[in-house]
Coordinates of C-alpha atoms in Angstrom, one line a residue:
M1 CA 0.0 0.0 0.0
A2 CA 1.4 3.4 -0.9
E3 CA 2.2 5.7 2.0
P4 CA -0.5 8.4 2.6
R5 CA 0.2 11.8 1.2
A6 CA -0.7 15.0 3.1
L7 CA -0.7 18.5 1.6
V8 CA -0.3 21.4 4.1
I9 CA -1.4 24.8 2.7
G10 CA 0.6 27.5 4.5
A11 CA 3.9 27.3 6.4
G12 CA 2.8 29.3 9.4
M13 CA 3.3 28.0 12.9
A14 CA 0.3 25.6 12.8
G15 CA 1.3 24.4 9.3
L16 CA 4.8 23.6 10.4
V17 CA 3.7 21.8 13.5
S18 CA 1.2 19.7 11.5
A19 CA 3.8 18.9 8.9
L20 CA 6.3 17.8 11.5
R21 CA 3.9 15.6 13.4
L22 CA 2.6 14.0 10.3
A23 CA 6.0 13.4 8.7
H24 CA 7.3 11.9 12.0
A25 CA 4.3 9.5 11.9
G26 CA 5.3 8.2 8.4
V27 CA 3.1 10.4 6.2
A28 CA 4.6 11.9 3.0
V29 CA 4.1 15.7 3.5
T30 CA 4.3 18.6 1.0
V31 CA 3.9 22.1 2.3
V32 CA 2.9 24.9 -0.2
E33 CA 3.5 28.5 0.9
R34 CA 2.8 31.7 -1.1
A35 CA 5.7 33.6 0.6
A36 CA 9.4 33.0 0.1
Q37 CA 10.0 31.5 3.5
A38 CA 8.3 29.7 6.5
G39 CA 6.8 31.5 9.5
G40 CA 3.6 33.2 8.4
K41 CA 3.0 35.9 10.9
L42 CA 6.4 35.1 12.5
R43 CA 8.5 37.4 10.3
A44 CA 11.3 39.9 10.5
E45 CA 12.3 43.1 8.8
L46 CA 15.9 43.6 7.7
I47 CA 17.3 47.1 8.4
E48 CA 21.0 47.6 7.7
G49 CA 21.6 43.9 7.9
Q50 CA 19.9 43.6 11.3
A51 CA 16.8 41.4 11.6
I52 CA 14.0 43.0 13.7
D53 CA 11.0 40.8 14.8
A54 CA 8.0 42.3 13.1
G55 CA 5.3 39.9 14.1
P56 CA 4.8 38.1 17.4
T57 CA 7.5 39.0 20.0
V58 CA 6.4 37.2 23.2
F59 CA 7.4 33.5 23.7
T60 CA 5.2 31.9 26.4
M61 CA 3.8 28.4 27.2
R62 CA 7.1 26.7 26.3
W63 CA 5.7 23.4 27.4
V64 CA 3.8 23.3 24.1
F65 CA 7.1 23.2 22.2
D66 CA 8.9 21.0 24.8
E67 CA 6.2 18.4 24.3
L68 CA 6.1 18.8 20.5
L69 CA 9.8 18.3 20.1
Q70 CA 10.0 15.5 22.6
Q71 CA 7.2 13.6 20.6
V72 CA 9.3 13.8 17.5
G73 CA 12.5 12.7 19.2
A74 CA 14.1 16.2 19.5
D75 CA 14.9 18.6 22.3
L76 CA 13.9 22.2 22.4
D77 CA 17.0 23.4 24.4
R78 CA 19.2 21.7 21.8
E79 CA 17.4 23.2 18.8
V80 CA 16.6 26.8 20.0
Q81 CA 18.4 29.0 22.5
L82 CA 15.9 30.5 25.0
Q83 CA 16.6 33.0 27.7
P84 CA 14.1 33.4 30.5
L85 CA 13.2 37.0 31.2
H86 CA 13.4 38.3 34.8
V87 CA 11.1 41.2 33.9
L88 CA 7.9 40.1 32.1
A89 CA 7.0 43.6 31.0
R90 CA 7.5 47.2 32.0
H91 CA 4.5 49.5 32.1
F92 CA 4.4 53.3 31.9
W93 CA 1.6 55.9 32.3
G94 CA 1.3 59.5 31.3
D95 CA 1.4 60.7 35.0
G96 CA 5.0 59.5 35.2
S97 CA 4.3 56.3 37.1
A98 CA 5.7 52.9 36.1
L99 CA 5.4 49.3 37.1
D100 CA 7.4 46.2 36.4
L101 CA 5.9 42.7 36.6
F102 CA 8.4 39.9 37.3
A103 CA 8.8 36.2 36.7
D104 CA 9.1 35.9 40.5
P105 CA 5.5 36.3 41.8
Q106 CA 6.7 37.7 45.2
A107 CA 8.7 40.4 43.4
S108 CA 5.6 41.3 41.4
E109 CA 3.5 41.6 44.5
A110 CA 6.1 43.8 46.2
A111 CA 6.3 46.0 43.1
V112 CA 2.4 46.3 43.1
E113 CA 2.5 47.3 46.8
A114 CA 5.2 50.0 46.2
F115 CA 3.1 51.2 43.2
A116 CA -0.4 51.2 44.6
G117 CA -0.3 50.2 48.3
A118 CA -0.8 47.2 50.5
D119 CA -4.5 46.8 49.8
E120 CA -4.0 46.6 46.1
A121 CA -1.1 44.1 46.6
A122 CA -3.5 41.9 48.5
R123 CA -6.0 42.2 45.6
F124 CA -3.2 41.3 43.2
R125 CA -2.4 38.2 45.2
R126 CA -6.1 37.1 45.1
F127 CA -6.2 37.9 41.4
C128 CA -3.2 35.7 40.8
A129 CA -4.8 32.8 42.7
T130 CA -7.9 33.1 40.6
T131 CA -6.1 33.2 37.2
R132 CA -3.8 30.3 38.3
A133 CA -6.8 28.2 39.1
L134 CA -8.6 29.2 35.9
Y135 CA -5.6 28.3 33.8
R136 CA -5.3 24.9 35.6
E137 CA -8.9 24.1 35.0
L138 CA -9.1 25.2 31.4
E139 CA -5.8 23.9 30.0
A140 CA -6.9 20.3 29.5
P141 CA -10.6 20.7 28.6
F142 CA -10.1 23.7 26.3
M143 CA -6.5 24.3 25.1
R144 CA -5.5 20.6 24.7
S145 CA -8.8 19.3 23.5
S146 CA -10.7 19.5 20.2
L147 CA -13.5 22.0 19.7
T148 CA -16.7 20.9 21.3
T149 CA -20.2 22.0 22.2
V150 CA -20.9 24.0 25.4
P151 CA -22.6 21.0 27.2
R152 CA -19.6 18.7 26.4
F153 CA -17.2 21.4 27.5
M154 CA -19.1 21.8 30.8
A155 CA -19.0 18.1 31.3
R156 CA -15.2 18.1 30.8
L157 CA -14.8 20.9 33.3
G158 CA -16.3 18.8 36.1
P159 CA -17.8 20.2 39.4
R160 CA -14.6 22.0 40.5
G161 CA -14.1 23.7 37.2
L162 CA -17.8 24.7 36.9
A163 CA -17.7 26.2 40.4
L164 CA -14.6 28.3 39.5
L165 CA -16.1 29.4 36.2
T166 CA -19.3 30.4 37.9
G167 CA -17.3 32.5 40.4
V168 CA -15.4 34.2 37.6
G169 CA -18.7 35.0 35.8
P170 CA -18.6 33.7 32.2
L171 CA -21.0 36.4 31.1
R172 CA -19.0 39.1 32.7
T173 CA -16.6 41.1 30.5
L174 CA -12.9 41.2 31.2
W175 CA -13.1 44.9 32.1
R176 CA -15.9 44.4 34.5
S177 CA -13.9 41.6 36.1
M178 CA -10.9 43.9 36.4
E179 CA -13.1 46.5 38.2
R180 CA -14.0 43.8 40.7
H181 CA -10.4 42.8 41.2
F182 CA -8.7 46.2 41.4
T183 CA -9.6 49.7 42.6
D184 CA -6.5 51.4 41.0
P185 CA -7.5 52.3 37.4
R186 CA -3.9 51.8 36.2
L187 CA -4.1 48.1 37.3
Q188 CA -7.5 47.7 35.7
Q189 CA -5.9 49.0 32.5
L190 CA -2.8 46.8 32.8
F191 CA -4.6 43.5 33.3
G192 CA -7.5 44.4 31.0
R193 CA -4.9 44.8 28.3
Y194 CA -4.7 41.0 28.0
A195 CA -7.9 41.1 25.9
T196 CA -5.7 42.5 23.1
Y197 CA -3.6 39.3 23.1
T198 CA -6.6 37.8 21.3
G199 CA -7.2 41.0 19.3
S200 CA -10.2 41.9 21.3
S201 CA -11.6 44.8 23.4
P202 CA -11.6 44.5 27.2
W203 CA -15.1 45.9 27.2
Q204 CA -16.4 43.0 25.1
A205 CA -14.0 40.1 25.8
P206 CA -15.1 37.5 28.4
A207 CA -13.7 37.6 31.9
T208 CA -12.1 34.2 31.3
L209 CA -9.4 35.9 29.3
G210 CA -7.9 36.9 32.6
L211 CA -6.1 33.6 32.5
I212 CA -3.7 35.1 30.0
A213 CA -2.1 36.9 32.9
Q214 CA -1.2 33.5 34.3
V215 CA 0.3 32.4 31.0
E216 CA 2.8 35.3 31.2
M217 CA 3.4 34.7 35.0
N218 CA 4.3 31.1 34.1
G219 CA 7.3 32.5 32.2
V220 CA 8.3 34.6 29.2
W221 CA 11.4 33.8 27.2
A222 CA 13.5 35.6 24.6
V223 CA 14.5 33.5 21.6
Q224 CA 18.1 34.0 20.4
G225 CA 18.0 34.9 16.7
G226 CA 14.5 36.3 17.1
M227 CA 11.1 34.6 17.0
T228 CA 11.7 33.6 13.4
A229 CA 14.4 31.2 14.7
L230 CA 11.5 29.1 16.0
A231 CA 10.0 28.8 12.5
R232 CA 13.5 27.9 11.1
C233 CA 13.8 25.2 13.8
L234 CA 10.5 23.6 12.9
E235 CA 11.3 23.9 9.2
R236 CA 14.7 22.2 9.8
L237 CA 13.1 19.3 11.7
C238 CA 10.5 18.9 8.9
L239 CA 13.2 18.7 6.3
Q240 CA 15.1 16.0 8.3
R241 CA 11.9 13.9 8.2
G242 CA 11.4 14.3 4.4
V243 CA 8.9 17.1 4.2
Q244 CA 9.0 18.9 0.9
F245 CA 8.5 22.7 0.9
R246 CA 7.3 24.6 -2.2
Y247 CA 7.7 28.3 -1.5
N248 CA 6.5 31.2 -3.7
T249 CA 3.6 28.9 -4.6
D250 CA 0.1 30.2 -4.4
C251 CA -2.9 27.9 -4.0
Q252 CA -6.0 29.1 -5.9
E253 CA -8.5 26.3 -5.3
I254 CA -9.0 23.4 -3.0
L255 CA -10.1 20.5 -5.2
L256 CA -12.9 18.1 -4.2
T257 CA -13.5 14.6 -5.7
R258 CA -17.0 13.2 -4.9
G259 CA -17.3 15.7 -2.1
R260 CA -13.9 15.0 -0.5
A261 CA -10.8 17.2 -0.5
S262 CA -8.4 15.6 -2.9
G263 CA -5.8 18.3 -3.8
V264 CA -5.2 21.9 -4.8
R265 CA -5.0 23.9 -8.0
L266 CA -2.0 26.3 -8.0
A267 CA -1.8 29.7 -9.6
S268 CA 0.5 28.2 -12.2
G269 CA -2.4 26.0 -13.3
D270 CA -0.7 22.8 -12.0
S271 CA -2.6 20.5 -9.6
L272 CA -1.3 18.7 -6.6
R273 CA -3.1 15.6 -5.3
A274 CA -3.2 14.3 -1.7
D275 CA -5.1 11.9 0.5
V276 CA -5.6 14.7 3.2
L277 CA -5.2 18.4 3.3
V278 CA -4.4 20.7 6.2
F279 CA -5.3 24.4 5.6
N280 CA -3.1 26.7 7.7
G281 CA -4.6 30.0 6.7
D282 CA -7.2 32.4 8.0
A283 CA -10.7 30.9 8.0
A284 CA -12.0 34.0 6.4
A285 CA -10.2 33.1 3.2
L286 CA -12.3 30.0 3.0
R287 CA -15.5 31.8 4.0
H288 CA -14.9 34.4 1.2
G289 CA -14.3 31.7 -1.5
L290 CA -10.7 32.6 -2.1
L291 CA -9.9 28.8 -2.2
G292 CA -12.9 28.1 -4.5
Q293 CA -16.6 28.0 -4.0
A294 CA -16.7 24.4 -2.9
A295 CA -14.3 25.0 0.0
K296 CA -16.6 27.7 1.5
A297 CA -18.5 24.8 3.1
A298 CA -15.6 24.2 5.4
V299 CA -16.5 27.1 7.7
P300 CA -19.7 28.7 8.9
A301 CA -21.1 31.2 6.5
A302 CA -22.0 33.7 9.2
R303 CA -19.7 36.8 9.1
K304 CA -17.5 37.1 12.3
E305 CA -16.4 40.3 13.8
R306 CA -12.8 40.8 13.0
S307 CA -10.1 41.1 15.6
L308 CA -7.6 43.9 15.9
S309 CA -5.1 44.9 13.2
A310 CA -2.1 47.1 13.9
L311 CA 0.2 49.8 12.7
T312 CA 3.8 48.7 13.4
W313 CA 7.1 50.5 13.0
S314 CA 10.2 48.3 12.8
V315 CA 13.0 50.7 13.5
L316 CA 16.7 50.9 14.1
A317 CA 16.9 54.0 16.4
R318 CA 18.6 55.7 19.2
T319 CA 16.5 56.2 22.4
Q320 CA 16.8 58.5 25.3
G321 CA 15.0 58.9 28.6
R322 CA 13.0 56.0 30.1
A323 CA 15.0 52.8 30.7
L324 CA 13.4 50.1 28.6
D325 CA 13.3 46.4 29.2
R326 CA 12.4 43.9 26.4
H327 CA 8.6 44.3 26.6
N328 CA 7.2 47.8 27.3
L329 CA 3.7 49.3 27.3
F330 CA 2.9 53.0 27.3
F331 CA -0.8 53.3 28.3
G332 CA -2.9 56.0 26.8
R333 CA -4.9 58.5 28.9
H334 CA -8.5 57.5 28.1
Y335 CA -8.4 53.8 27.6
A336 CA -12.0 53.1 26.6
S337 CA -11.7 55.6 23.7
E338 CA -9.0 53.4 22.1
F339 CA -11.4 50.5 21.6
E340 CA -14.4 52.8 20.9
D341 CA -12.3 54.3 18.0
I342 CA -11.2 50.9 16.6
F343 CA -14.3 48.7 17.0
K344 CA -17.1 51.2 16.8
Q345 CA -15.7 54.0 14.6
A346 CA -13.3 51.9 12.5
R347 CA -10.6 54.5 12.8
L348 CA -7.1 54.7 14.2
P349 CA -7.1 55.5 17.9
R350 CA -6.8 59.1 18.8
E351 CA -5.2 58.2 22.2
P352 CA -3.3 55.0 21.5
T353 CA -1.5 52.7 23.9
V354 CA 2.0 52.0 22.4
Y355 CA 3.8 48.7 22.7
V356 CA 7.6 48.8 22.3
C357 CA 9.6 45.6 22.0
A358 CA 13.3 46.5 22.6
Q359 CA 14.9 43.5 21.1
D360 CA 18.4 44.2 22.3
R361 CA 17.3 44.3 25.9
G362 CA 16.0 41.9 28.5
A363 CA 19.1 40.8 30.5
G364 CA 20.1 44.1 32.0
T365 CA 21.9 45.1 28.8
V366 CA 21.7 48.7 27.5
P367 CA 22.7 48.8 23.8
A368 CA 25.2 51.4 22.7
G369 CA 24.0 53.5 19.7
R370 CA 21.0 52.5 17.8
E371 CA 18.8 49.6 18.9
R372 CA 16.2 47.3 17.3
L373 CA 12.6 48.2 18.2
L374 CA 9.2 47.1 17.2
C375 CA 6.6 49.8 18.0
L376 CA 3.0 48.8 17.7
V377 CA -0.4 50.6 18.0
N378 CA -3.7 48.7 17.6
A379 CA -5.8 49.5 14.5
P380 CA -9.1 48.5 12.9
A381 CA -9.1 45.6 10.5
V382 CA -10.4 47.5 7.5
G383 CA -7.4 47.2 5.3
D384 CA -9.5 45.9 2.5
A385 CA -12.0 48.8 2.5
N386 CA -9.4 51.6 1.9
P387 CA -11.4 54.0 4.2
A388 CA -10.3 57.6 4.8
S389 CA -9.6 56.5 8.4
L390 CA -6.5 54.6 7.0
S391 CA -5.4 57.2 4.6
A392 CA -1.7 58.2 4.4
Q393 CA -2.6 61.4 6.2
A394 CA -4.5 59.5 9.0
I395 CA -1.6 57.1 9.4
E396 CA 0.9 60.0 9.6
R397 CA -1.2 61.7 12.3
C398 CA -1.3 58.4 14.3
Q399 CA 2.4 58.1 14.0
Q400 CA 2.9 61.6 15.2
T401 CA 0.5 61.1 18.1
S402 CA 2.0 57.8 19.1
F403 CA 5.6 59.0 19.2
D404 CA 4.6 62.2 20.9
W405 CA 2.9 60.1 23.6
L406 CA 6.1 58.1 24.1
R407 CA 7.9 61.4 24.5
H408 CA 5.3 62.6 27.0
C409 CA 5.9 59.4 29.0
G410 CA 9.6 60.1 29.0
L411 CA 10.9 58.0 26.0
E412 CA 12.5 59.7 23.0
V413 CA 12.8 57.5 19.9
E414 CA 14.8 59.1 17.1
L415 CA 13.0 57.9 14.0
E416 CA 14.9 58.1 10.8
P417 CA 13.0 57.3 7.6
A418 CA 15.8 55.2 6.1
R419 CA 15.9 53.1 9.3
T420 CA 12.1 52.7 9.7
V421 CA 9.7 50.2 8.1
L422 CA 6.0 50.9 8.6
T423 CA 3.4 48.1 8.2
T424 CA -0.3 49.0 7.9
P425 CA -3.6 47.1 8.0
Q426 CA -3.6 47.3 4.2
Q427 CA -0.3 45.5 4.0
F428 CA -1.3 42.9 6.6
H429 CA -4.4 42.3 4.4
Q430 CA -2.2 41.8 1.4
R431 CA -0.2 39.2 3.3
F432 CA -3.2 37.5 4.8
P433 CA -6.0 37.8 2.2
A434 CA -9.7 38.2 3.3
T435 CA -8.7 39.4 6.8
G436 CA -8.7 43.2 6.3
G437 CA -5.5 43.0 8.3
A438 CA -7.0 41.3 11.3
L439 CA -4.1 39.5 13.1
Y440 CA -6.0 37.2 15.4
G441 CA -8.9 35.8 13.3
Q442 CA -12.2 36.8 14.8
A443 CA -12.5 38.9 17.9
T444 CA -13.2 37.1 21.1
H445 CA -16.2 39.1 22.1
G446 CA -18.8 37.4 24.4
W447 CA -18.6 34.2 26.2
L448 CA -19.8 32.0 23.4
S449 CA -17.2 33.4 21.0
I450 CA -14.6 30.9 22.3
F451 CA -16.8 28.1 20.8
S452 CA -17.4 29.8 17.5
R453 CA -13.9 29.4 16.0
P454 CA -13.7 26.5 13.5
G455 CA -12.2 23.3 14.8
A456 CA -9.6 21.0 13.2
V457 CA -12.3 18.8 11.7
C458 CA -14.6 20.6 9.2
P459 CA -17.7 19.5 7.2
I460 CA -15.5 18.7 4.1
P461 CA -14.0 15.2 4.5
G462 CA -10.3 15.1 4.0
L463 CA -9.8 18.8 4.9
Y464 CA -8.5 19.8 8.3
L465 CA -8.1 23.4 9.6
A466 CA -5.3 24.9 11.7
G467 CA -4.0 28.3 12.6
G468 CA -4.7 31.3 14.8
S469 CA -8.2 31.8 13.4
T470 CA -9.2 28.2 14.5
H471 CA -9.6 26.6 17.9
P472 CA -8.0 27.1 20.5
G473 CA -7.2 30.6 19.3
P474 CA -4.5 33.1 18.3
G475 CA -0.9 33.5 19.5
V476 CA 2.2 31.4 18.8
P477 CA 1.6 28.5 21.3
M478 CA -2.1 28.4 20.6
A479 CA -1.5 28.2 16.8
A480 CA 1.0 25.4 17.5
L481 CA -1.7 23.6 19.5
S482 CA -4.1 24.0 16.6
G483 CA -1.5 22.4 14.3
R484 CA -1.0 19.5 16.7
L485 CA -4.8 19.0 17.0
A486 CA -5.1 19.0 13.2
A487 CA -2.3 16.4 12.8
E488 CA -3.9 14.2 15.4
A489 CA -7.2 14.3 13.6
V490 CA -5.5 13.4 10.3
L491 CA -3.7 10.5 12.0
E492 CA -6.9 9.2 13.6
H493 CA -8.5 9.2 10.1
L494 CA -5.6 7.5 8.5
A495 CA -5.4 4.9 11.2
S496 CA -9.1 4.2 10.9
T497 CA -8.7 3.6 7.2
R498 CA -5.6 1.5 7.8
R499 CA -3.5 3.8 5.6
L500 CA -0.9 4.6 8.2
H501 CA 1.9 2.3 9.3
P502 CA 2.8 3.5 12.9
V503 CA 6.4 4.4 13.5
A504 CA 8.3 4.2 16.7
T505 CA 8.9 7.4 18.6
S506 CA 12.0 8.0 20.7
G507 CA 10.3 6.5 23.6
G508 CA 9.4 3.3 21.7
T509 CA 5.7 3.9 21.5
S510 CA 3.8 3.8 18.2
M511 CA 2.0 6.7 16.7
P512 CA -0.8 7.7 16.6
S513 CA -1.9 5.4 19.4
A514 CA 0.3 7.2 21.9
M515 CA -1.1 10.6 20.9
T516 CA -4.7 9.6 21.0
A517 CA -4.2 7.9 24.4
R518 CA -2.8 11.1 25.8
W519 CA -4.8 13.9 24.2
G520 CA -8.1 12.1 23.7
S521 CA -8.9 13.1 20.3
P522 CA -7.0 21.0 18.4

């Protein structure tokens, strides 16, 4: 019997993880990618020979990658050099105040006490206990498991998890939850900000997203060589297992034979056939028919509210004033107006919060001369509409406002046009078609929104979905989990049709039986 063939569309994080898992299990895998290299949203801009991370910059949940590499006979610490960060993030406000959060919980509590008083430190301690318990209860039934219905999810939670969820208030918004946890508006702002990690508004995101605080408190790492080193690592491991990559190759249509996914038609006119397909792209591309009319059936037809886009500036610049760490946030004055502008008015925020990733810092180092920075402001995902709110003049005004705000907060960034690369929602839309520049799939607004993302298994047989727009959600580790879930679904199918010859893992256990025993089933 010929070995099964899998075709992975897209070499983003989820596509790389799916390809690696499938190839290690003995599946012949081909990855097609419209860009010139792997990584998807993990990308870098090159300025004067220096690579600046221009996509995701925060590495968390390393257990996802520890487990992944262990399951394919590799070791994360041998493949990628990671540096744990002592300071998780540095936060600044316009009144001159500043607060560091640390990898050491006791150090963070002491910092909160010095910042806002003993009562607020006690509230912070209770908040951490809640988010720690929430993360513990949701990791297995939600992050590690396939998409399910609300009743089945509740059953998986069990009595203890249900009691905790009831206490958090699933119908409560994250902002309302922060008002209950903290009295200091700056702390409400800081911890409400975690909604933006899913591209959402704190005023509309569910209170359960508070668990993202625990994700960071569990550890943040810097990746030597930048976040793109992670993509290069997975690509290298794929190549060692025989995966074939076809870059600069655009897929125009997913082909169906008797209602089942059977291959793709390329922009060149050629066709590639496969037994199974994994689509690692935004679900909106399927919904809008960019992969053919037949493939629209793979995702619900109902339009979903888009998540945040961004304006980003990749810069090589001298800085003065405020001492930066690796991850820095400069909060705007009127926080609610930022999300009112973006989600209700579809315009760039008039009072933005500015994120600055100082990529040459993080271990007490202070670079001499120019340093590599990624500066980011949230933006509406209307890059396909070409509205006046995203005109060149509007973008220039937002840039002026953003860097003026940094200056007001005490940080001077000496922008030079020749050493600055601006990326807009329009450009993100060009890179990720049908998104309008949305960087996180659909917005996570409302409690039921966490169940409305497509899962790995879709209505079209033979087609599986992966990526940040699918379950369990956006972000590097979550996209990796979605890729793993898609691979497990493929292997279950191939095993059920007896088209897969299990191979031994480094521990001597056959696949996919070892995986289905552990994970149960993105």
